[in-house]
Short mmCIF file of C-alpha atoms in Angstrom, two decimals:
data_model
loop_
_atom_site.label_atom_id
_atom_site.label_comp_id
_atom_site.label_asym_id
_atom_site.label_seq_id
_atom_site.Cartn_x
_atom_site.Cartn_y
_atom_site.Cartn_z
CA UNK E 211 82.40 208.14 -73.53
CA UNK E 212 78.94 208.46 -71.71
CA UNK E 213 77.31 211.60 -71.21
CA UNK E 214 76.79 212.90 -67.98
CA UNK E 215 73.11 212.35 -66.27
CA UNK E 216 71.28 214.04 -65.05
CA UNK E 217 67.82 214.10 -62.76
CA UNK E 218 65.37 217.20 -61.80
CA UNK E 219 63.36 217.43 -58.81
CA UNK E 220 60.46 219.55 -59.20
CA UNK E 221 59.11 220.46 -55.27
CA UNK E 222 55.79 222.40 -54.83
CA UNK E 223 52.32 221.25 -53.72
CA UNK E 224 50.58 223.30 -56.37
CA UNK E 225 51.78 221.15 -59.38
CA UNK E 226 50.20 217.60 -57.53
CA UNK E 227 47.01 219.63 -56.95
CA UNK E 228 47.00 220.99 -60.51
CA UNK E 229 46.79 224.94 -59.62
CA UNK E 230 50.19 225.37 -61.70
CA UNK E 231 51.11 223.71 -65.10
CA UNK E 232 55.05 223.21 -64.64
CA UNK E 233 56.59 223.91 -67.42
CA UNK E 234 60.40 224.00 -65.91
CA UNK E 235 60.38 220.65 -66.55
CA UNK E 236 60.34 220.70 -70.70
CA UNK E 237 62.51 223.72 -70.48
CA UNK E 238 65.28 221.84 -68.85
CA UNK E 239 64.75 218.77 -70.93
CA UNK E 240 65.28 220.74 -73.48
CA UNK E 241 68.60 222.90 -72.38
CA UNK E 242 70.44 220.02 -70.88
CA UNK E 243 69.37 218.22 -74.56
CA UNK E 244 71.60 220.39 -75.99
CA UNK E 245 74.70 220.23 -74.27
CA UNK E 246 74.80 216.70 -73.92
CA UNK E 247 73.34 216.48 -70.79
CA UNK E 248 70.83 213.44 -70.53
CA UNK E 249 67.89 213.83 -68.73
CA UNK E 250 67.31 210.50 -67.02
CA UNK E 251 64.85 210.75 -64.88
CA UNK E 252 62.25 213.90 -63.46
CA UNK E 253 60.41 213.34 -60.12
CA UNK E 254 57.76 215.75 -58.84
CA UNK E 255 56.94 215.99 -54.71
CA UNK E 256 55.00 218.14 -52.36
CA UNK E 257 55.97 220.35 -49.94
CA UNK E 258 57.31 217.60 -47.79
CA UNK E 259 61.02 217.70 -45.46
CA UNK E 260 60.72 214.38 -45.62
CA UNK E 261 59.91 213.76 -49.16
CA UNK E 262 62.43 216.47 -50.39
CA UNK E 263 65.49 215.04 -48.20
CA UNK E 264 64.92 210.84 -49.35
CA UNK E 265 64.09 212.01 -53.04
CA UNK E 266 67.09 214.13 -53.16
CA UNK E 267 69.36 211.74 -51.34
CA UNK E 268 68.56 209.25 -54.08
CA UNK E 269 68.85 211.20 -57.16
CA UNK E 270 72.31 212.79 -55.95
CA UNK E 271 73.47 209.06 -55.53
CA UNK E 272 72.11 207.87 -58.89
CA UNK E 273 72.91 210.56 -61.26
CA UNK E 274 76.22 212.47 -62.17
CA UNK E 275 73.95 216.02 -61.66
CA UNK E 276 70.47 216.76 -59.97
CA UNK E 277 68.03 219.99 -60.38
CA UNK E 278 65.55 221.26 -58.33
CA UNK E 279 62.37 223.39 -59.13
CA UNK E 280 60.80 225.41 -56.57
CA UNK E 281 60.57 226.10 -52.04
CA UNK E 282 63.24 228.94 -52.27
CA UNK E 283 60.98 231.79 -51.82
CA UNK E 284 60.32 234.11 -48.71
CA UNK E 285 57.53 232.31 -47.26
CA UNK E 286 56.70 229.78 -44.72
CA UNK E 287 56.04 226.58 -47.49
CA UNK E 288 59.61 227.96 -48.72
CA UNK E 289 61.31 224.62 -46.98
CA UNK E 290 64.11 223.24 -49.77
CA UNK E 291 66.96 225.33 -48.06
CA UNK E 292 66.45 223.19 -44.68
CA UNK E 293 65.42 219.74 -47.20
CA UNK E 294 68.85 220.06 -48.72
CA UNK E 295 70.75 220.47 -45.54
CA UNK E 296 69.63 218.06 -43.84
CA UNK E 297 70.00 215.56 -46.91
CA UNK E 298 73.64 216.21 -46.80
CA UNK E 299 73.96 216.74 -42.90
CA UNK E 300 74.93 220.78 -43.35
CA UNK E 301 74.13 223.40 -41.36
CA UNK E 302 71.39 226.25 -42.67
CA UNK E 303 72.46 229.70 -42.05
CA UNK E 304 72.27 233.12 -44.21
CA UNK E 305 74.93 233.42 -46.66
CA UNK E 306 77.07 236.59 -45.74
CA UNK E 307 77.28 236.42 -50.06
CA UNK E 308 73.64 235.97 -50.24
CA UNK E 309 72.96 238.57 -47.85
CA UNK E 310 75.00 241.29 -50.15
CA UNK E 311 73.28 240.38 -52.97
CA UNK E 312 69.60 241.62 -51.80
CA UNK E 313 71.01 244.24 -49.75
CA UNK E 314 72.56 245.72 -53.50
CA UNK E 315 68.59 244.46 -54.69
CA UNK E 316 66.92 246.54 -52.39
CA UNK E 317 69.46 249.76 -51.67
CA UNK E 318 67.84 251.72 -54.10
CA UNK E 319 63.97 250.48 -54.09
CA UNK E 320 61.19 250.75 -51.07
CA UNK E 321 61.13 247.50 -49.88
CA UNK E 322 62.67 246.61 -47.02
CA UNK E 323 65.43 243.20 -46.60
CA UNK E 324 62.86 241.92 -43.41
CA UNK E 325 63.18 238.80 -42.04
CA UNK E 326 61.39 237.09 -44.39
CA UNK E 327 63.12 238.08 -47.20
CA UNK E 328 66.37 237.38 -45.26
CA UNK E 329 65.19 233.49 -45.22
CA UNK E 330 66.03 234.03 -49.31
CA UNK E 331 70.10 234.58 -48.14
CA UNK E 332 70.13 231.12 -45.83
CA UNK E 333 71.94 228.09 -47.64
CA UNK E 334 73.56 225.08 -46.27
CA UNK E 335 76.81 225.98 -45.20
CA UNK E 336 79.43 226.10 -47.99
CA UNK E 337 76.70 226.05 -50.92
CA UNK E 338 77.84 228.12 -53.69
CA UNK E 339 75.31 230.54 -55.47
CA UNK E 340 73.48 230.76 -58.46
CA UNK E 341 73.09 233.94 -59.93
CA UNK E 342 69.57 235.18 -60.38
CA UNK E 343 69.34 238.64 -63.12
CA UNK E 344 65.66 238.88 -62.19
CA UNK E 345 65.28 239.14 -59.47
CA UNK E 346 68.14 238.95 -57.35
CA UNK E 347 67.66 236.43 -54.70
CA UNK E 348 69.59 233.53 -55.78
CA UNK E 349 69.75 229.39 -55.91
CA UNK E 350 72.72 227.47 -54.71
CA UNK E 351 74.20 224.08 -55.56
CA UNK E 352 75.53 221.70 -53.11
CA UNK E 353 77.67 218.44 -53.93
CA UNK E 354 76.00 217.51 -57.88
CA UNK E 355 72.68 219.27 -56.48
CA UNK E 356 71.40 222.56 -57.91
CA UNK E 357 68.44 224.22 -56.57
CA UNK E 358 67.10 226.79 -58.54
CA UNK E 359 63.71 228.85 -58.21
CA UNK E 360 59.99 227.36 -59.19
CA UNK E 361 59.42 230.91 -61.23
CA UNK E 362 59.65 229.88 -64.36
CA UNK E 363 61.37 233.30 -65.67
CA UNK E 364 63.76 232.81 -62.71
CA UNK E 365 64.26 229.37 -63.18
CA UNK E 366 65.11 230.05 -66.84
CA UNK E 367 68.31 232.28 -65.97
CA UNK E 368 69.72 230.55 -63.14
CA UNK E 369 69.49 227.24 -65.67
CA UNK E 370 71.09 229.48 -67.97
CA UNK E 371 73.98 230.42 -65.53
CA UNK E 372 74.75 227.00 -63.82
CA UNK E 373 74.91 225.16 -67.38
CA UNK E 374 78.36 227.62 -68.12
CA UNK E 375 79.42 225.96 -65.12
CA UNK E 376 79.21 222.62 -65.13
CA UNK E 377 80.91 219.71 -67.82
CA UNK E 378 78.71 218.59 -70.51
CA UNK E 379 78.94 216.14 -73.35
CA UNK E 380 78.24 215.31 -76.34
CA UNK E 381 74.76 216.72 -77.60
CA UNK E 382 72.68 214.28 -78.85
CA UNK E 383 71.28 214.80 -82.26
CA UNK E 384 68.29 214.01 -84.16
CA UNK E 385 66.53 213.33 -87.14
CA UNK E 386 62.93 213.38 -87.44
CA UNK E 387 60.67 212.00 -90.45
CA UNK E 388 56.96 212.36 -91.01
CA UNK E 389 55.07 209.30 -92.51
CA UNK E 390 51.64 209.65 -94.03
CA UNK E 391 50.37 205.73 -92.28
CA UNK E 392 49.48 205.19 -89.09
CA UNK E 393 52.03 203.52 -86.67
CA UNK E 394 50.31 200.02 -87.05
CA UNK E 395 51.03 199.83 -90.71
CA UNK E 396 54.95 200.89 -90.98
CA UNK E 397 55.98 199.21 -87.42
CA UNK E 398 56.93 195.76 -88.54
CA UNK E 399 59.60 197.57 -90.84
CA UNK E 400 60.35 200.19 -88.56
CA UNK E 401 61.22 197.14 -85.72
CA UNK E 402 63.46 195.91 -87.97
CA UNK E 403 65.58 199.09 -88.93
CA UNK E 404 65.36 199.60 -85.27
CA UNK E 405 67.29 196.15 -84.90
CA UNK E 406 69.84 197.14 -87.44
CA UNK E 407 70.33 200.22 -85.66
CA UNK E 408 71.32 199.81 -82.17
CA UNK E 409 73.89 202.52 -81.32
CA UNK E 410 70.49 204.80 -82.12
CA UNK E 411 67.76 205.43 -80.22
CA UNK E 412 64.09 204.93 -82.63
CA UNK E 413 61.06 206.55 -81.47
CA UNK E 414 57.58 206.73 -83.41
CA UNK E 415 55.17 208.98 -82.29
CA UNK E 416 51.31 209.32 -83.97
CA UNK E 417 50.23 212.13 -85.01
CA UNK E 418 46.49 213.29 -86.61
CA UNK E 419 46.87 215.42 -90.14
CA UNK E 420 43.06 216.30 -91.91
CA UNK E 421 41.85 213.26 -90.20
CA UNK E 422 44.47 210.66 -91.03
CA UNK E 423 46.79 209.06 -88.85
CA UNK E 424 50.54 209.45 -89.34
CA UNK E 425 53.76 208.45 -87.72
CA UNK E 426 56.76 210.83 -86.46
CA UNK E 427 59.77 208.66 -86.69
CA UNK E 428 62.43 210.45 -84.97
CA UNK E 429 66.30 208.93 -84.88
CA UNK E 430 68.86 210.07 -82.06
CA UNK E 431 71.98 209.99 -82.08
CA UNK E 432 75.46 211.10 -81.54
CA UNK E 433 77.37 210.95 -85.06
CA UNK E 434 76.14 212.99 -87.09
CA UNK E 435 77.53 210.62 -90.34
CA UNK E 436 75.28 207.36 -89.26
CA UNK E 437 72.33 209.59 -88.54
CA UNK E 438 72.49 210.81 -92.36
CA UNK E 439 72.97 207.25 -93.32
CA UNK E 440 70.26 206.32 -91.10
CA UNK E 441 68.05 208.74 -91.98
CA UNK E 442 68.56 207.68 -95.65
CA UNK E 443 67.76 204.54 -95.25
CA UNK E 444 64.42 205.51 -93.80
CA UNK E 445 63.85 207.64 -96.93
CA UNK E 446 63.95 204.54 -99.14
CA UNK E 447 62.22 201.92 -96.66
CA UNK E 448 59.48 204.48 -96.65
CA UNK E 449 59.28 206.22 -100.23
CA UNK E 450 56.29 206.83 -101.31
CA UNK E 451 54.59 207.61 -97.80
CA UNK E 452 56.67 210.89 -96.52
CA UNK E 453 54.67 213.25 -95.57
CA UNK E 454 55.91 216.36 -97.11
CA UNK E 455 55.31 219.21 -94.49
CA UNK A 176 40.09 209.42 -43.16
CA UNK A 177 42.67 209.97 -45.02
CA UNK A 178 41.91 210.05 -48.78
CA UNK A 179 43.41 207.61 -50.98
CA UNK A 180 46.72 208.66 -52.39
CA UNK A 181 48.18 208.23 -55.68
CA UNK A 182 51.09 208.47 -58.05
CA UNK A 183 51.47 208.97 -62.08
CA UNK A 184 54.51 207.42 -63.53
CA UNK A 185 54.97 209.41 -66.98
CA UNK A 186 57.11 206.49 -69.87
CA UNK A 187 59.16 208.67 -72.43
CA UNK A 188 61.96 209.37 -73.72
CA UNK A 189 60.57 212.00 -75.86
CA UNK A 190 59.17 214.05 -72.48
CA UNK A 191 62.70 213.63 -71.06
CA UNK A 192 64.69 214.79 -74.40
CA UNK A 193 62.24 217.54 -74.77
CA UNK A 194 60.57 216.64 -77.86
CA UNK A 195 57.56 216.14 -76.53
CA UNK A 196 55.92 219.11 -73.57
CA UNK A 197 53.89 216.45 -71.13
CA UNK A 198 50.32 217.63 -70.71
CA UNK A 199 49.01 214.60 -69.20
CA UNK A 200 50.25 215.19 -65.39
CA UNK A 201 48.49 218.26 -65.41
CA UNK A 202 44.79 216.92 -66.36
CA UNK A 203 45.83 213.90 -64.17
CA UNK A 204 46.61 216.46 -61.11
CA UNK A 205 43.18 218.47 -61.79
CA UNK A 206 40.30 215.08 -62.07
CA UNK A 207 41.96 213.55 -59.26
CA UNK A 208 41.89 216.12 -57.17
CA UNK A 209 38.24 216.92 -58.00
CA UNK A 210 37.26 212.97 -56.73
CA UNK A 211 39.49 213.29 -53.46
CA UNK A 212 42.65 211.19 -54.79
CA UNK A 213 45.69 212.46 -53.30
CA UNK A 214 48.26 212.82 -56.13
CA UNK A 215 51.40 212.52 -53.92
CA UNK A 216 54.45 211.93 -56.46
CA UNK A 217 55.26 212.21 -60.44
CA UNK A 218 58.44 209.75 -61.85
CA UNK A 219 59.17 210.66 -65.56
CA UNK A 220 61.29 207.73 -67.23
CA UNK A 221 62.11 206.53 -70.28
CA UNK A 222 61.54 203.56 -72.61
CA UNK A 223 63.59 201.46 -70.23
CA UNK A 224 62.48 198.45 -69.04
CA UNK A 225 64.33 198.19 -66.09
CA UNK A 226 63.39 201.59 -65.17
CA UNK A 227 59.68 201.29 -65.74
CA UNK A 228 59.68 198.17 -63.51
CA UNK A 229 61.88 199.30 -60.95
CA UNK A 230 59.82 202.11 -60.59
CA UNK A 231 56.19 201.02 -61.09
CA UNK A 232 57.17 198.10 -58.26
CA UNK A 233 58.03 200.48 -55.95
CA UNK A 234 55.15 203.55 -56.50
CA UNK A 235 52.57 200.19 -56.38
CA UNK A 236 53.96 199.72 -52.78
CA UNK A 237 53.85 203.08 -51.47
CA UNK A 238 50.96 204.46 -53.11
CA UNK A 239 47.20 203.20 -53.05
CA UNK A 240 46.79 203.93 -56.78
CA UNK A 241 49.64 204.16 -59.71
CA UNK A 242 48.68 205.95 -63.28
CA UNK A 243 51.42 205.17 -66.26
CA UNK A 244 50.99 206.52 -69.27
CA UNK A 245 52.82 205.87 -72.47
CA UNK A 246 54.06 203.46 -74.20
CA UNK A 247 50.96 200.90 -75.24
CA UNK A 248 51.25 201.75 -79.07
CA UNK A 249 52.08 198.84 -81.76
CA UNK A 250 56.00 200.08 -82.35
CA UNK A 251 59.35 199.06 -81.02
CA UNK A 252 59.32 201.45 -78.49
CA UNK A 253 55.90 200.62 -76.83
CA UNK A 254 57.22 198.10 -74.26
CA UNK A 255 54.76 199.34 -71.01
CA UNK A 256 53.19 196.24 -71.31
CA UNK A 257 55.88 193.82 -71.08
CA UNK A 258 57.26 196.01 -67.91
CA UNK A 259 53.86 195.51 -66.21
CA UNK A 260 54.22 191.83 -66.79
CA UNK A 261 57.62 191.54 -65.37
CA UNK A 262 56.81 193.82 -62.07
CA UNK A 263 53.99 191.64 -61.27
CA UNK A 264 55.71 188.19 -62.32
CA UNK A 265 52.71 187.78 -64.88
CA UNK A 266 53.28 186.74 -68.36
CA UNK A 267 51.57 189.17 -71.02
CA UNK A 268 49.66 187.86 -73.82
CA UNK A 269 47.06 188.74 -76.57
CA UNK A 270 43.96 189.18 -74.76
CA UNK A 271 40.93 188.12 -75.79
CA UNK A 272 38.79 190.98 -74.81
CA UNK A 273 40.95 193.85 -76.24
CA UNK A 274 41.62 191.20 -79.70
CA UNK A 275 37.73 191.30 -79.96
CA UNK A 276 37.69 195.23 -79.50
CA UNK A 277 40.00 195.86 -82.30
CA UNK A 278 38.36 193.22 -84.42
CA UNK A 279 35.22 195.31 -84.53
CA UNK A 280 37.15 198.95 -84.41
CA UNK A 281 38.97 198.07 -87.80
CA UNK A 282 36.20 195.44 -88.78
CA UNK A 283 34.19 197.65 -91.73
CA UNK A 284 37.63 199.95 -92.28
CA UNK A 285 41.09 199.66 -94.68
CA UNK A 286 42.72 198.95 -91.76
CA UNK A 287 43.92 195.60 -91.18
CA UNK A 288 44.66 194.39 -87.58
CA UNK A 289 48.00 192.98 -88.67
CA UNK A 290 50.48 191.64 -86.03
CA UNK A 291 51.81 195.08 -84.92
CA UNK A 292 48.16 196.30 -84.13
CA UNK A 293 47.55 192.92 -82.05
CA UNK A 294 50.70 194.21 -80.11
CA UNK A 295 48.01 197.01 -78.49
CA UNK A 296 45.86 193.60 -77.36
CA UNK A 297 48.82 192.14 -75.50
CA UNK A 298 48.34 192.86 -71.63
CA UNK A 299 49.62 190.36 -68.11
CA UNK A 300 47.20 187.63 -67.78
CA UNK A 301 44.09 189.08 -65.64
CA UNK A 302 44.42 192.26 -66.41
CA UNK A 303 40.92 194.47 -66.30
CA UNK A 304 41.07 196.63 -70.15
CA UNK A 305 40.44 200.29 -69.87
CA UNK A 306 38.09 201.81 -72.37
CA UNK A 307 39.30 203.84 -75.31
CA UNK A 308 36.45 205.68 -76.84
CA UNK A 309 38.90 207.83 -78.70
CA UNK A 310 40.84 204.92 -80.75
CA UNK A 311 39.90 201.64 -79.21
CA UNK A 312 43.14 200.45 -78.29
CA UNK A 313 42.31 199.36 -74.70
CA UNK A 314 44.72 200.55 -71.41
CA UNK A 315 44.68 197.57 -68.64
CA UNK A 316 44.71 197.60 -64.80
CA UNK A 317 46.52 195.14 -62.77
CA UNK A 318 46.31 195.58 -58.88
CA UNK A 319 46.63 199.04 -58.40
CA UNK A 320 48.47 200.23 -61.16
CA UNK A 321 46.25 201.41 -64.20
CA UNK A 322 47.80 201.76 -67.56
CA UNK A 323 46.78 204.47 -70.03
CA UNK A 324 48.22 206.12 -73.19
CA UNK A 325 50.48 208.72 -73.33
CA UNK A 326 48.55 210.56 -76.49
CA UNK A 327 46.70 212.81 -74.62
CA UNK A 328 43.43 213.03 -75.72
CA UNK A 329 43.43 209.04 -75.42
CA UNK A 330 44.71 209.52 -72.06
CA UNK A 331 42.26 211.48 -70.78
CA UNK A 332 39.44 209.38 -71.78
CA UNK A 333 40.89 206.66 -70.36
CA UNK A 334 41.58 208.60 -66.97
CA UNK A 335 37.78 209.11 -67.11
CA UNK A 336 36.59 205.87 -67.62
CA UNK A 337 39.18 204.29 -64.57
CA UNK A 338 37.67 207.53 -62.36
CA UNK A 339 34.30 206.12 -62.35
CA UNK A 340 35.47 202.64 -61.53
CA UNK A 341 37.66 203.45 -58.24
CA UNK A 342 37.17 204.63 -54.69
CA UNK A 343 37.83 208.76 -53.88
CA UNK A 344 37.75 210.92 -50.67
CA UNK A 345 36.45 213.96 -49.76
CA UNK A 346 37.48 216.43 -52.50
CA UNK A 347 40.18 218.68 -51.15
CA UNK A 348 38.22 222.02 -51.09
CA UNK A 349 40.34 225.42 -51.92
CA UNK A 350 39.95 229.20 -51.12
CA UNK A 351 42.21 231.84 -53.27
CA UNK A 352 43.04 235.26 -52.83
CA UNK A 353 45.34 237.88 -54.41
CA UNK A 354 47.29 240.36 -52.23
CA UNK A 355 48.66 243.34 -53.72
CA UNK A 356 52.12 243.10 -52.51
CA UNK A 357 55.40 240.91 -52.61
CA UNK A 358 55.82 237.60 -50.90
CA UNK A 359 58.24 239.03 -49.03
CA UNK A 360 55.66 241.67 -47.15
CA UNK A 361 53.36 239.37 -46.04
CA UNK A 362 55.37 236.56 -45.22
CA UNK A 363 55.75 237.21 -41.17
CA UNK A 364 51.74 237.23 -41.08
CA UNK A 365 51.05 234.48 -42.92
CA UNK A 366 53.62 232.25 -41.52
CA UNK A 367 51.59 232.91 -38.51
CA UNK A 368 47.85 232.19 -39.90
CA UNK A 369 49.59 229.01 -41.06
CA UNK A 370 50.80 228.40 -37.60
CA UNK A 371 47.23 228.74 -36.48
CA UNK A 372 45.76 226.54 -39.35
CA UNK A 373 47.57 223.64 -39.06
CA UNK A 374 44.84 221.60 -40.54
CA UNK A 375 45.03 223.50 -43.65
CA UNK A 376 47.78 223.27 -46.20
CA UNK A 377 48.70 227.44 -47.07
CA UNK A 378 50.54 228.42 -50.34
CA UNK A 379 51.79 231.84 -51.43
CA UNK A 380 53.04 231.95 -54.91
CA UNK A 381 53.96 235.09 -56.63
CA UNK A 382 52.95 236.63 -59.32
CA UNK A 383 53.52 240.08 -61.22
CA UNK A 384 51.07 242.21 -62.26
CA UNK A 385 51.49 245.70 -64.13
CA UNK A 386 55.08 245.17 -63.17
CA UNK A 387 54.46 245.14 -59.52
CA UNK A 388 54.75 241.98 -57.12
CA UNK A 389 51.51 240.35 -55.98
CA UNK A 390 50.67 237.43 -53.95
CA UNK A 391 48.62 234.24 -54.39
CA UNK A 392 47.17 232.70 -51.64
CA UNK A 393 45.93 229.11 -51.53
CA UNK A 394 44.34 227.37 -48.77
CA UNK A 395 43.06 224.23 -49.12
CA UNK A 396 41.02 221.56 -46.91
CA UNK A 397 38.03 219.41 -46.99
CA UNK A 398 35.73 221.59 -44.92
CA UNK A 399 33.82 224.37 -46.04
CA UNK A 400 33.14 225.87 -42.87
CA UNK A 401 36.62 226.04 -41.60
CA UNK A 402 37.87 227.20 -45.19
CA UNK A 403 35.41 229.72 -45.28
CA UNK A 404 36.42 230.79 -41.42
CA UNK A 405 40.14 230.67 -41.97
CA UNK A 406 39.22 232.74 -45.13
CA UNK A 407 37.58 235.29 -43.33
CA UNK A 408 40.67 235.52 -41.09
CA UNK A 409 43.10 236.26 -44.65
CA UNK A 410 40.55 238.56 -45.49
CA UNK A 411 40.75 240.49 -42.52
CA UNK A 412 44.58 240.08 -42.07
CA UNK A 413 45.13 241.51 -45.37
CA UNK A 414 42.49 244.01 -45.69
CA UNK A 415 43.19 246.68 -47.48
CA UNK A 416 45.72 245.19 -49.84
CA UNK A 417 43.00 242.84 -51.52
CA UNK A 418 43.76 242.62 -55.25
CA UNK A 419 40.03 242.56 -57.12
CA UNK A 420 40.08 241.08 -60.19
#
């Protein structure tokens, strides 16, 4: 059976202009990596409506699940709420839920549920919410979309809660091999044990050691049984050259 | 006029599994944005080759510039090239040019330029090479789309040698300034100065300093004068809760 797929959506102006580094991205890769979850595809877009509704319209169709990075703060550039309504044709309001949840927040502290942070409460109609443990205000998921804060600490725990939720699959595993040669020598071999291995995906990465080239040969998989088998046959086409770490 | 806009198209599998953390959209974001290059849109896919044309064919259409990188090694996996060739109906052969370059990089070395190495000279028929002063493995440009290495200190001499060779804008120009309090404070007001500077684009991103909340504000255009005026504005707006560094 196929795993389920899956696409993100990172939104925010400040990643095309460079200002921020994103770095939600490789921590989802990396989560959804290990509960069989395949990452198919990422896409990053401004601040747009318009950008946000088509790019989320398409991924939704395409993929079994879709998460989104970023726009679900207080302030006026703050626009995914509205983008993901309108991509599935629901009304925007504040969540009587939502609303609870920073009222709890802020009983106790100085600062004051305004209207801004009120905007923080308004999902499409119907969305259900993801929790948030840092600070309170939380993301919501509509149809296979979630849409989760652009702070990566907050983006980390409301991953964290929706992947409890939802079905995953089989996680893939891997084996990884160093080679002391440079791609360009062991690729004619490697192309063929990639041939006689088609149920597993071969990458080769380069890599610089004390001036040399090497290769990272990694093998991916779902059985763990022809990944050892696989991986032993790479020991032997490539005695001699492993790179001992 | 409008500045020229552009999209990066990141080949992978090992960005999506989370193997590899992608630095190259970052330093792509930041040069670009220093020559007036709108960077309007990021794709990350894998080593498909359906899903590198499908989606170089239709970032070449919407955007005035396209930036790949990845995949133009001598393994298996490397199979940019051949997508290239099939988006723009061109057949991809050993070039020339790029043979000739990695004649002379490997001519006085232990490396032999075997057929896996004469993979990294194979580009569609009239394609322009990029320069690699890192490893001489030439990138290639056909119409708008320019193709580049995903190793990233390949990649970003590449980036710099296409940067000299294409038409920018008007570098987008940016003022910053930290407020010490919340987003969720300052919201109302700036939603208004936004309002009222509707040629500017205005971010607030939030940020936490001795465990209280701050904001980051952005403003960004392509005229001084204005920037610095509109500046003045936040400045006086906020005065009072200025964070100094």
């Amino acid at each position: 059976m196929q795993n389920p797929s899956a696409s993100m959506l990172v939104i925010g102006d400040e990643i095309l202009s460079g200002r921020t580094r994103d770095s939600n991205m490789h921590y989802l890769a990396i989560e959804l990596t290990k509960v069989g979850i395949d990452l198919k595809e990422v896409r990053v877009v401004s601040d747009s409506e318009v950008e946000i509704v088509q790019t989320v319209t398409q991924l939704s169709e395409k993929y079994d699940y879709v998460f989104t990075s970023g726009g679900i703060g207080p302030t006026h550039d703050d626009i995914t709420a509205d983008a993901i309504g309108l991509a599935f044709n629901l009304e925007v309001k504040v969540c009587a839920e939502a609303k609870q949840i920073l009222e709890n927040h802020y009983l106790n502290s100085e600062v004051e549920l305004n209207e801004a942070r009120l905007r923080m409460a308004r999902t499409p109609v119907g969305a259900k919410l993801i929790k948030n443990s840092v600070s309170a205000a939380p993301g919501f998921n509509v149809q296979n979309v979630f849409v989760m804060a652009g702070v990566p600490s907050v983006f980390q725990v409301m991953v964290q809660s929706v992947i409890k939720t939802i079905n995953g699959g089989q996680p893939v595993l891997s084996r990884s091999l160093n080679i002391s040669s440079g791609e360009g020598n062991i690729a004619e071999k490697l192309k063929i044990f990639a041939q006689d291995n088609k149920l597993l995906a071969v990458g080769s990465y380069p890599f610089q050691k004390n001036g040399k080239y090497g290769t990272n040969i990694v093998i991916r998989g779902k059985n763990n049984k022809s990944l050892d088998k696989a991986f032993n046959k790479l020991l032997e086409l490539f005695s001699g050259m492993i790179d001992e770490p």
